[in-house]
PDB file of C-alpha atoms in Angstrom:
ATOM      1  CA  MET A 291    -131.560-118.430 -40.223  1.00 85.00           C
ATOM      2  CA  LYS A 292    -127.645-117.774 -41.681  1.00 92.00           C
ATOM      3  CA  ILE A 293    -125.294-116.141 -39.890  1.00 95.00           C
ATOM      4  CA  GLN A 294    -121.609-114.061 -40.189  1.00 96.00           C
ATOM      5  CA  VAL A 295    -120.403-112.154 -37.023  1.00 97.00           C
ATOM      6  CA  LEU A 296    -116.402-113.856 -38.484  1.00 97.00           C
ATOM      7  CA  GLY A 297    -116.524-110.794 -40.336  1.00 96.00           C
ATOM      8  CA  SER A 298    -119.159-108.167 -40.595  1.00 95.00           C
ATOM      9  CA  LEU A 299    -122.295-108.826 -38.832  1.00 95.00           C
ATOM     10  CA  ASN A 300    -124.481-110.959 -41.854  1.00 94.00           C
ATOM     11  CA  ALA A 301    -128.059-112.256 -41.333  1.00 92.00           C
ATOM     12  CA  GLU A 302    -130.305-113.616 -43.879  1.00 90.00           C
ATOM     13  CA  VAL A 303    -133.395-115.064 -44.185  1.00 87.00           C
ATOM     14  CA  ASN A 304    -135.245-116.698 -47.333  1.00 83.00           C
ATOM     15  CA  GLY A 305    -131.883-114.625 -48.566  1.00 82.00           C
ATOM     16  CA  GLY A 306    -133.325-111.438 -46.821  1.00 84.00           C
ATOM     17  CA  SER A 307    -131.543-109.288 -44.551  1.00 88.00           C
ATOM     18  CA  ILE A 308    -132.592-108.334 -40.629  1.00 90.00           C
ATOM     19  CA  VAL A 309    -129.708-106.825 -40.077  1.00 91.00           C
ATOM     20  CA  PRO A 310    -129.951-102.607 -38.738  1.00 91.00           C
ATOM     21  CA  THR A 311    -128.832-100.117 -39.358  1.00 90.00           C
ATOM     22  CA  ALA A 312    -128.928 -98.832 -35.657  1.00 92.00           C
ATOM     23  CA  GLY A 313    -126.390 -99.378 -33.780  1.00 92.00           C
ATOM     24  CA  LYS A 314    -127.917-100.727 -30.628  1.00 94.00           C
ATOM     25  CA  PRO A 315    -129.928-103.447 -32.357  1.00 94.00           C
ATOM     26  CA  ARG A 316    -127.082-104.953 -34.122  1.00 95.00           C
ATOM     27  CA  GLN A 317    -124.807-105.134 -30.728  1.00 95.00           C
ATOM     28  CA  ILE A 318    -128.013-107.009 -29.361  1.00 95.00           C
ATOM     29  CA  LEU A 319    -128.184-109.391 -32.279  1.00 95.00           C
ATOM     30  CA  ALA A 320    -124.609-109.665 -33.216  1.00 96.00           C
ATOM     31  CA  LEU A 321    -124.448-110.668 -28.647  1.00 95.00           C
ATOM     32  CA  LEU A 322    -127.528-112.951 -28.817  1.00 95.00           C
ATOM     33  CA  ALA A 323    -126.481-114.600 -32.605  1.00 94.00           C
ATOM     34  CA  LEU A 324    -122.929-115.276 -30.511  1.00 94.00           C
ATOM     35  CA  HIS A 325    -124.528-118.322 -28.331  1.00 91.00           C
ATOM     36  CA  PRO A 326    -127.696-119.918 -29.798  1.00 91.00           C
ATOM     37  CA  GLY A 327    -130.093-121.288 -28.093  1.00 90.00           C
ATOM     38  CA  ARG A 328    -129.121-119.133 -24.578  1.00 93.00           C
ATOM     39  CA  VAL A 329    -130.898-117.167 -22.625  1.00 94.00           C
ATOM     40  CA  ALA A 330    -128.922-113.747 -23.219  1.00 94.00           C
ATOM     41  CA  PRO A 331    -129.607-112.040 -19.151  1.00 95.00           C
ATOM     42  CA  ILE A 332    -131.268-108.584 -19.526  1.00 95.00           C
ATOM     43  CA  PRO A 333    -128.702-107.233 -17.587  1.00 95.00           C
ATOM     44  CA  THR A 334    -126.084-108.912 -19.717  1.00 95.00           C
ATOM     45  CA  LEU A 335    -127.747-106.805 -22.748  1.00 95.00           C
ATOM     46  CA  MET A 336    -127.838-103.565 -20.811  1.00 95.00           C
ATOM     47  CA  GLU A 337    -124.104-103.611 -19.982  1.00 95.00           C
ATOM     48  CA  GLU A 338    -123.313-104.165 -23.440  1.00 96.00           C
ATOM     49  CA  ILE A 339    -125.466-101.077 -24.337  1.00 95.00           C
ATOM     50  CA  TRP A 340    -124.882 -98.570 -21.622  1.00 95.00           C
ATOM     51  CA  GLY A 341    -121.618 -99.893 -19.679  1.00 91.00           C
ATOM     52  CA  THR A 342    -122.090 -99.697 -16.426  1.00 86.00           C
ATOM     53  CA  GLU A 343    -124.474 -96.444 -15.933  1.00 88.00           C
ATOM     54  CA  PRO A 344    -128.153 -97.199 -17.968  1.00 88.00           C
ATOM     55  CA  PRO A 345    -130.189 -94.540 -18.728  1.00 91.00           C
ATOM     56  CA  GLN A 346    -133.295 -94.859 -16.584  1.00 90.00           C
ATOM     57  CA  SER A 347    -135.287 -95.384 -19.585  1.00 93.00           C
ATOM     58  CA  ALA A 348    -132.624 -98.842 -21.162  1.00 92.00           C
ATOM     59  CA  LEU A 349    -135.826-101.467 -19.553  1.00 93.00           C
ATOM     60  CA  THR A 350    -137.902 -99.802 -22.562  1.00 94.00           C
ATOM     61  CA  THR A 351    -135.604 -98.980 -24.625  1.00 95.00           C
ATOM     62  CA  LEU A 352    -134.481-102.437 -24.814  1.00 94.00           C
ATOM     63  CA  GLN A 353    -137.446-104.184 -25.069  1.00 93.00           C
ATOM     64  CA  THR A 354    -138.661-101.764 -28.455  1.00 94.00           C
ATOM     65  CA  TYR A 355    -135.014-103.236 -29.727  1.00 94.00           C
ATOM     66  CA  ILE A 356    -135.425-106.175 -29.421  1.00 93.00           C
ATOM     67  CA  LEU A 357    -139.692-105.484 -31.103  1.00 92.00           C
ATOM     68  CA  GLN A 358    -137.635-103.566 -34.341  1.00 92.00           C
ATOM     69  CA  LEU A 359    -135.293-106.985 -35.067  1.00 92.00           C
ATOM     70  CA  ARG A 360    -138.431-109.026 -34.474  1.00 91.00           C
ATOM     71  CA  ARG A 361    -139.849-106.982 -36.933  1.00 89.00           C
ATOM     72  CA  ARG A 362    -137.797-107.227 -39.385  1.00 89.00           C
ATOM     73  CA  LEU A 363    -137.683-111.317 -38.630  1.00 87.00           C
ATOM     74  CA  GLY A 364    -140.961-111.634 -39.332  1.00 85.00           C
ATOM     75  CA  THR A 365    -140.348-109.726 -42.991  1.00 83.00           C
ATOM     76  CA  ALA A 366    -137.734-111.963 -44.113  1.00 80.00           C
ATOM     77  CA  MET A 367    -140.028-114.987 -42.935  1.00 75.00           C
ATOM     78  CA  GLY A 368    -143.016-114.046 -44.700  1.00 74.00           C
ATOM     79  CA  PRO A 369    -147.045-114.889 -43.804  1.00 71.00           C
ATOM     80  CA  GLY A 370    -146.152-119.024 -44.860  1.00 63.00           C
ATOM     81  CA  ALA A 371    -143.478-119.507 -42.271  1.00 63.00           C
ATOM     82  CA  PRO A 372    -144.345-121.846 -40.301  1.00 55.00           C
ATOM     83  CA  GLY A 373    -144.182-120.258 -37.047  1.00 64.00           C
ATOM     84  CA  SER A 374    -143.561-116.293 -35.414  1.00 83.00           C
ATOM     85  CA  ALA A 375    -140.900-114.427 -35.223  1.00 83.00           C
ATOM     86  CA  LYS A 376    -141.804-114.402 -31.568  1.00 86.00           C
ATOM     87  CA  ASP A 377    -141.073-118.098 -31.924  1.00 86.00           C
ATOM     88  CA  VAL A 378    -136.879-117.470 -33.224  1.00 89.00           C
ATOM     89  CA  LEU A 379    -136.234-114.453 -30.849  1.00 91.00           C
ATOM     90  CA  THR A 380    -137.750-114.914 -28.275  1.00 91.00           C
ATOM     91  CA  THR A 381    -138.408-113.799 -24.827  1.00 91.00           C
ATOM     92  CA  ARG A 382    -137.210-115.977 -20.740  1.00 89.00           C
ATOM     93  CA  HIS A 383    -137.165-115.004 -17.696  1.00 87.00           C
ATOM     94  CA  GLY A 384    -135.022-112.374 -17.243  1.00 90.00           C
ATOM     95  CA  GLY A 385    -133.463-112.549 -20.633  1.00 94.00           C
ATOM     96  CA  TYR A 386    -134.007-113.296 -24.871  1.00 95.00           C
ATOM     97  CA  LEU A 387    -132.535-115.790 -26.815  1.00 93.00           C
ATOM     98  CA  LEU A 388    -132.332-116.671 -30.059  1.00 92.00           C
ATOM     99  CA  GLN A 389    -133.694-120.066 -30.716  1.00 92.00           C
ATOM    100  CA  ILE A 390    -131.766-121.057 -33.775  1.00 91.00           C
ATOM    101  CA  PRO A 391    -129.786-124.410 -33.778  1.00 91.00           C
ATOM    102  CA  PRO A 392    -125.875-124.112 -33.207  1.00 91.00           C
ATOM    103  CA  GLU A 393    -124.703-124.179 -37.021  1.00 91.00           C
ATOM    104  CA  SER A 394    -126.503-121.486 -37.971  1.00 93.00           C
ATOM    105  CA  VAL A 395    -124.191-118.942 -37.085  1.00 95.00           C
ATOM    106  CA  ASP A 396    -120.590-119.415 -38.654  1.00 95.00           C
ATOM    107  CA  VAL A 397    -118.363-119.363 -35.628  1.00 96.00           C
ATOM    108  CA  HIS A 398    -119.781-121.980 -34.251  1.00 94.00           C
ATOM    109  CA  GLU A 399    -118.694-124.270 -37.575  1.00 95.00           C
ATOM    110  CA  TYR A 400    -116.008-122.656 -37.168  1.00 97.00           C
ATOM    111  CA  GLU A 401    -115.379-123.989 -33.248  1.00 96.00           C
ATOM    112  CA  ARG A 402    -116.433-126.894 -34.608  1.00 96.00           C
ATOM    113  CA  LEU A 403    -113.722-127.492 -37.569  1.00 97.00           C
ATOM    114  CA  VAL A 404    -110.879-126.007 -35.050  1.00 97.00           C
ATOM    115  CA  ALA A 405    -112.178-128.587 -33.041  1.00 97.00           C
ATOM    116  CA  GLU A 406    -111.977-131.873 -35.609  1.00 97.00           C
ATOM    117  CA  GLY A 407    -108.773-130.090 -36.100  1.00 96.00           C
ATOM    118  CA  GLN A 408    -107.165-130.078 -33.148  1.00 93.00           C
ATOM    119  CA  GLY A 409    -107.499-134.232 -32.214  1.00 94.00           C
ATOM    120  CA  ALA A 410    -106.455-134.626 -35.995  1.00 93.00           C
ATOM    121  CA  PHE A 411    -103.151-132.475 -34.782  1.00 90.00           C
ATOM    122  CA  GLU A 412    -103.310-134.806 -31.431  1.00 88.00           C
ATOM    123  CA  ALA A 413    -103.538-138.429 -33.094  1.00 88.00           C
ATOM    124  CA  GLY A 414    -100.577-137.399 -36.321  1.00 86.00           C
ATOM    125  CA  ASP A 415    -103.191-137.406 -38.356  1.00 90.00           C
ATOM    126  CA  ASP A 416    -101.589-133.932 -40.530  1.00 91.00           C
ATOM    127  CA  GLU A 417    -102.718-133.651 -43.325  1.00 93.00           C
ATOM    128  CA  ARG A 418    -106.469-133.877 -41.937  1.00 95.00           C
ATOM    129  CA  ALA A 419    -105.767-131.421 -39.526  1.00 94.00           C
ATOM    130  CA  ALA A 420    -103.860-128.975 -42.076  1.00 95.00           C
ATOM    131  CA  GLY A 421    -107.170-129.123 -43.761  1.00 96.00           C
ATOM    132  CA  LEU A 422    -109.739-129.110 -41.047  1.00 98.00           C
ATOM    133  CA  LEU A 423    -107.845-125.722 -39.478  1.00 97.00           C
ATOM    134  CA  ARG A 424    -107.616-123.862 -43.157  1.00 97.00           C
ATOM    135  CA  LYS A 425    -111.365-124.312 -44.017  1.00 97.00           C
ATOM    136  CA  ALA A 426    -111.958-123.328 -40.538  1.00 98.00           C
ATOM    137  CA  LEU A 427    -110.144-120.486 -40.919  1.00 98.00           C
ATOM    138  CA  ALA A 428    -111.620-119.717 -44.319  1.00 97.00           C
ATOM    139  CA  LEU A 429    -114.507-119.293 -42.412  1.00 97.00           C
ATOM    140  CA  TRP A 430    -113.232-115.124 -41.143  1.00 97.00           C
ATOM    141  CA  GLU A 431    -114.028-112.667 -43.614  1.00 95.00           C
ATOM    142  CA  GLY A 432    -112.294-110.048 -41.941  1.00 94.00           C
ATOM    143  CA  PRO A 433    -112.251-109.157 -38.108  1.00 96.00           C
ATOM    144  CA  ALA A 434    -114.691-110.537 -35.795  1.00 97.00           C
ATOM    145  CA  LEU A 435    -118.256-108.090 -35.612  1.00 96.00           C
ATOM    146  CA  VAL A 436    -115.323-105.806 -38.031  1.00 96.00           C
ATOM    147  CA  ASP A 437    -118.564-103.261 -38.661  1.00 95.00           C
ATOM    148  CA  VAL A 438    -120.445-103.679 -34.751  1.00 95.00           C
ATOM    149  CA  ARG A 439    -119.730-100.837 -32.538  1.00 93.00           C
ATOM    150  CA  VAL A 440    -118.879-102.744 -29.674  1.00 94.00           C
ATOM    151  CA  GLY A 441    -119.231-102.577 -25.461  1.00 95.00           C
ATOM    152  CA  PRO A 442    -117.927-103.890 -22.712  1.00 96.00           C
ATOM    153  CA  VAL A 443    -119.319-107.632 -23.419  1.00 96.00           C
ATOM    154  CA  LEU A 444    -119.280-108.053 -26.998  1.00 97.00           C
ATOM    155  CA  GLU A 445    -115.295-105.850 -26.803  1.00 97.00           C
ATOM    156  CA  ILE A 446    -114.497-109.545 -24.632  1.00 97.00           C
ATOM    157  CA  GLU A 447    -116.267-111.959 -27.570  1.00 96.00           C
ATOM    158  CA  VAL A 448    -113.833-110.254 -29.913  1.00 97.00           C
ATOM    159  CA  LEU A 449    -110.912-110.290 -27.947  1.00 97.00           C
ATOM    160  CA  ARG A 450    -111.800-114.125 -27.648  1.00 96.00           C
ATOM    161  CA  LEU A 451    -112.449-114.947 -30.979  1.00 97.00           C
ATOM    162  CA  ALA A 452    -109.255-112.541 -32.333  1.00 97.00           C
ATOM    163  CA  GLU A 453    -107.321-114.370 -29.738  1.00 97.00           C
ATOM    164  CA  SER A 454    -108.589-117.747 -31.295  1.00 97.00           C
ATOM    165  CA  ARG A 455    -107.635-117.334 -34.810  1.00 97.00           C
ATOM    166  CA  LEU A 456    -104.537-116.789 -34.129  1.00 97.00           C
ATOM    167  CA  VAL A 457    -102.965-119.987 -32.074  1.00 96.00           C
ATOM    168  CA  THR A 458    -105.240-121.939 -35.072  1.00 97.00           C
ATOM    169  CA  THR A 459    -103.936-120.338 -37.737  1.00 97.00           C
ATOM    170  CA  GLU A 460     -99.987-121.401 -35.381  1.00 95.00           C
ATOM    171  CA  ARG A 461    -101.593-124.886 -35.055  1.00 94.00           C
ATOM    172  CA  ARG A 462    -101.339-124.791 -38.961  1.00 95.00           C
ATOM    173  CA  ILE A 463     -98.700-123.741 -39.372  1.00 95.00           C
ATOM    174  CA  ASP A 464     -97.119-126.046 -36.896  1.00 92.00           C
ATOM    175  CA  VAL A 465     -99.247-128.887 -39.415  1.00 93.00           C
ATOM    176  CA  ASP A 466     -97.666-127.655 -42.601  1.00 94.00           C
ATOM    177  CA  LEU A 467     -93.991-126.791 -41.262  1.00 93.00           C
ATOM    178  CA  ARG A 468     -94.725-131.138 -40.352  1.00 90.00           C
ATOM    179  CA  LEU A 469     -95.752-131.464 -44.148  1.00 91.00           C
ATOM    180  CA  GLY A 470     -92.685-129.756 -45.358  1.00 91.00           C
ATOM    181  CA  ARG A 471     -94.076-126.462 -46.633  1.00 93.00           C
ATOM    182  CA  HIS A 472     -91.631-124.723 -45.291  1.00 94.00           C
ATOM    183  CA  THR A 473     -90.676-122.666 -48.833  1.00 95.00           C
ATOM    184  CA  GLU A 474     -94.644-122.323 -48.700  1.00 95.00           C
ATOM    185  CA  LEU A 475     -95.020-120.499 -45.768  1.00 96.00           C
ATOM    186  CA  LEU A 476     -92.539-117.369 -45.669  1.00 97.00           C
ATOM    187  CA  ALA A 477     -94.757-114.864 -47.313  1.00 97.00           C
ATOM    188  CA  GLU A 478     -97.555-115.631 -44.510  1.00 97.00           C
ATOM    189  CA  LEU A 479     -94.968-115.601 -41.727  1.00 97.00           C
ATOM    190  CA  ALA A 480     -93.554-112.839 -42.601  1.00 97.00           C
ATOM    191  CA  GLU A 481     -96.978-110.303 -42.803  1.00 97.00           C
ATOM    192  CA  LEU A 482     -97.605-112.718 -39.259  1.00 97.00           C
ATOM    193  CA  MET A 483     -94.134-111.386 -37.973  1.00 97.00           C
ATOM    194  CA  ALA A 484     -95.363-107.271 -38.765  1.00 97.00           C
ATOM    195  CA  ARG A 485     -98.921-107.408 -37.242  1.00 95.00           C
ATOM    196  CA  HIS A 486     -97.332-108.706 -33.900  1.00 96.00           C
ATOM    197  CA  PRO A 487     -93.743-108.011 -33.359  1.00 96.00           C
ATOM    198  CA  GLN A 488     -93.904-109.574 -30.183  1.00 96.00           C
ATOM    199  CA  HIS A 489     -95.317-112.968 -30.256  1.00 96.00           C
ATOM    200  CA  GLU A 490     -92.637-115.207 -30.370  1.00 96.00           C
ATOM    201  CA  GLY A 491     -94.868-118.054 -31.906  1.00 94.00           C
ATOM    202  CA  LEU A 492     -94.818-116.913 -35.222  1.00 96.00           C
ATOM    203  CA  HIS A 493     -91.148-115.324 -34.947  1.00 97.00           C
ATOM    204  CA  SER A 494     -89.735-119.266 -34.286  1.00 95.00           C
ATOM    205  CA  GLN A 495     -92.239-120.312 -36.640  1.00 95.00           C
ATOM    206  CA  ALA A 496     -90.536-117.816 -39.564  1.00 97.00           C
ATOM    207  CA  MET A 497     -85.994-119.262 -37.756  1.00 96.00           C
ATOM    208  CA  VAL A 498     -87.668-122.948 -38.900  1.00 95.00           C
ATOM    209  CA  ALA A 499     -89.011-121.831 -41.923  1.00 96.00           C
ATOM    210  CA  LEU A 500     -85.956-119.909 -43.041  1.00 96.00           C
ATOM    211  CA  TYR A 501     -84.004-122.492 -41.834  1.00 96.00           C
ATOM    212  CA  ARG A 502     -85.526-125.260 -42.913  1.00 94.00           C
ATOM    213  CA  SER A 503     -85.240-123.628 -46.439  1.00 94.00           C
ATOM    214  CA  GLY A 504     -82.012-123.028 -46.707  1.00 94.00           C
ATOM    215  CA  ARG A 505     -81.757-118.996 -44.850  1.00 96.00           C
ATOM    216  CA  GLN A 506     -79.699-120.045 -41.599  1.00 96.00           C
ATOM    217  CA  ALA A 507     -78.705-116.784 -42.601  1.00 96.00           C
ATOM    218  CA  THR A 508     -82.270-114.318 -42.550  1.00 97.00           C
ATOM    219  CA  ALA A 509     -83.756-116.929 -39.542  1.00 97.00           C
ATOM    220  CA  LEU A 510     -80.365-115.932 -36.633  1.00 97.00           C
ATOM    221  CA  ASP A 511     -81.149-112.072 -38.134  1.00 97.00           C
ATOM    222  CA  VAL A 512     -84.906-112.910 -37.219  1.00 97.00           C
ATOM    223  CA  TYR A 513     -84.035-113.576 -33.304  1.00 97.00           C
ATOM    224  CA  ARG A 514     -81.588-111.256 -33.956  1.00 97.00           C
ATOM    225  CA  ARG A 515     -84.589-107.982 -33.857  1.00 97.00           C
ATOM    226  CA  LEU A 516     -86.864-109.700 -32.049  1.00 97.00           C
ATOM    227  CA  ARG A 517     -84.422-110.616 -29.165  1.00 97.00           C
ATOM    228  CA  THR A 518     -82.876-106.623 -29.790  1.00 97.00           C
ATOM    229  CA  ARG A 519     -86.913-105.625 -29.939  1.00 96.00           C
ATOM    230  CA  LEU A 520     -87.914-107.715 -26.408  1.00 96.00           C
ATOM    231  CA  ILE A 521     -84.967-106.158 -25.062  1.00 96.00           C
ATOM    232  CA  ASP A 522     -86.043-102.322 -25.768  1.00 95.00           C
ATOM    233  CA  ASP A 523     -89.832-102.185 -25.736  1.00 94.00           C
ATOM    234  CA  LEU A 524     -90.005-105.192 -22.142  1.00 94.00           C
ATOM    235  CA  GLY A 525     -86.576-104.948 -20.610  1.00 95.00           C
ATOM    236  CA  VAL A 526     -86.624-108.773 -21.302  1.00 96.00           C
ATOM    237  CA  GLU A 527     -85.010-111.410 -23.194  1.00 96.00           C
ATOM    238  CA  PRO A 528     -86.818-114.300 -25.340  1.00 95.00           C
ATOM    239  CA  SER A 529     -87.414-117.273 -23.955  1.00 94.00           C
ATOM    240  CA  HIS A 530     -85.162-120.676 -23.073  1.00 94.00           C
ATOM    241  CA  GLN A 531     -87.425-122.291 -26.114  1.00 93.00           C
ATOM    242  CA  LEU A 532     -86.126-119.464 -28.228  1.00 95.00           C
ATOM    243  CA  GLN A 533     -82.241-119.317 -26.752  1.00 95.00           C
ATOM    244  CA  ARG A 534     -82.622-123.005 -27.221  1.00 94.00           C
ATOM    245  CA  LEU A 535     -83.724-122.684 -30.764  1.00 95.00           C
ATOM    246  CA  HIS A 536     -81.233-120.256 -31.408  1.00 96.00           C
ATOM    247  CA  GLN A 537     -78.753-122.374 -29.810  1.00 96.00           C
ATOM    248  CA  ALA A 538     -79.740-124.876 -32.129  1.00 94.00           C
ATOM    249  CA  MET A 539     -79.079-123.183 -35.693  1.00 95.00           C
ATOM    250  CA  LEU A 540     -75.979-122.815 -34.412  1.00 96.00           C
ATOM    251  CA  ARG A 541     -75.447-126.091 -34.079  1.00 94.00           C
ATOM    252  CA  VAL A 542     -77.340-127.392 -36.797  1.00 93.00           C
ATOM    253  CA  ASP A 543     -78.957-129.279 -34.827  1.00 91.00           C
ATOM    254  CA  PRO A 544     -80.364-132.055 -37.239  1.00 88.00           C
ATOM    255  CA  ALA A 545     -83.781-132.291 -35.057  1.00 85.00           C
ATOM    256  CA  LEU A 546     -84.443-128.915 -36.801  1.00 88.00           C
ATOM    257  CA  ASP A 547     -85.072-131.400 -40.193  1.00 85.00           C
ATOM    258  CA  VAL A 548     -88.717-131.967 -40.738  1.00 77.00           C
ATOM    259  CA  ALA A 549     -88.320-135.390 -40.501  1.00 62.00           C
ATOM    260  CA  ALA A 550     -86.773-135.436 -37.319  1.00 53.00           C
ATOM    261  CA  GLY A 551     -89.100-133.180 -35.504  1.00 54.00           C
ATOM    262  CA  PRO A 552     -91.394-134.516 -32.682  1.00 56.00           C
ATOM    263  CA  ARG A 553     -94.758-135.716 -34.005  1.00 60.00           C
ATOM    264  CA  ARG A 554     -97.216-133.879 -31.878  1.00 60.00           C
ATOM    265  CA  SER A 555     -95.542-130.869 -31.411  1.00 68.00           C
ATOM    266  CA  SER A 556     -95.394-127.355 -32.028  1.00 77.00           C
ATOM    267  CA  THR A 557     -92.460-125.811 -33.208  1.00 82.00           C
ATOM    268  CA  PHE A 558     -92.217-123.318 -30.567  1.00 78.00           C
ATOM    269  CA  ASP A 559     -92.036-126.256 -27.585  1.00 79.00           C
ATOM    270  CA  LEU A 560     -89.668-128.220 -30.007  1.00 78.00           C
ATOM    271  CA  TYR A 561     -86.523-127.523 -27.276  1.00 76.00           C
ATOM    272  CA  ALA A 562     -88.613-126.883 -24.740  1.00 70.00           C
ATOM    273  CA  ALA A 563     -87.066-127.416 -21.920  1.00 59.00           C
TER     274      ALA A 563
END
């Protein structure tokens, strides 16, 4: 079985899709797929589908959805399969689980690559870190579970994955900046700033990339526009790190050069206290 959640929900067995068309069974499959080998308690599944006010028939209806998923699974497995659909989508005391290896789900491959990339980053192996983080991000084909209606449980999972994707993107850009790829990053950073107009870390990366590309005035303008936005929208000044980065650019601090930067620090922390 191969399952994808980093984008549209896709689950295949022997090349055949087992993803149901109905919304609630899709939610159940998605929730089980995010934690293979772990029991999803019945109350958690009910909360995902019906919130805090499940109907009296909730348990029976949930069992019907599980049966539907098993039928699709059994059809895809075929009559010659060594096990049955019940061996894959199993019942446990108080819940259900997908009995499949974690590597069958793309999110677990993503998290493995991110962990390896982070280790390489901390070890100062920039080329390997960049390659691993880029490979991890390439697994994403859109927002997580973009075609699944999410309830309160899946919503938390989707938000967690979105934050992880953004943090991983920031870390990969940090590595690319340390490798001197500042000019290649300009278009990507412009798009990211447009999508995250108050994100100081991305703005600091754009400022450094522009500065190192010989565009000091544009880098300073990025700071000016962000400061105006933060004051107008939130009534706050930029962080001390960003203010110090701005001052460093005004005085043409040599520490901003690629070769002079700290080896195991993020761009945002170049001028941390």
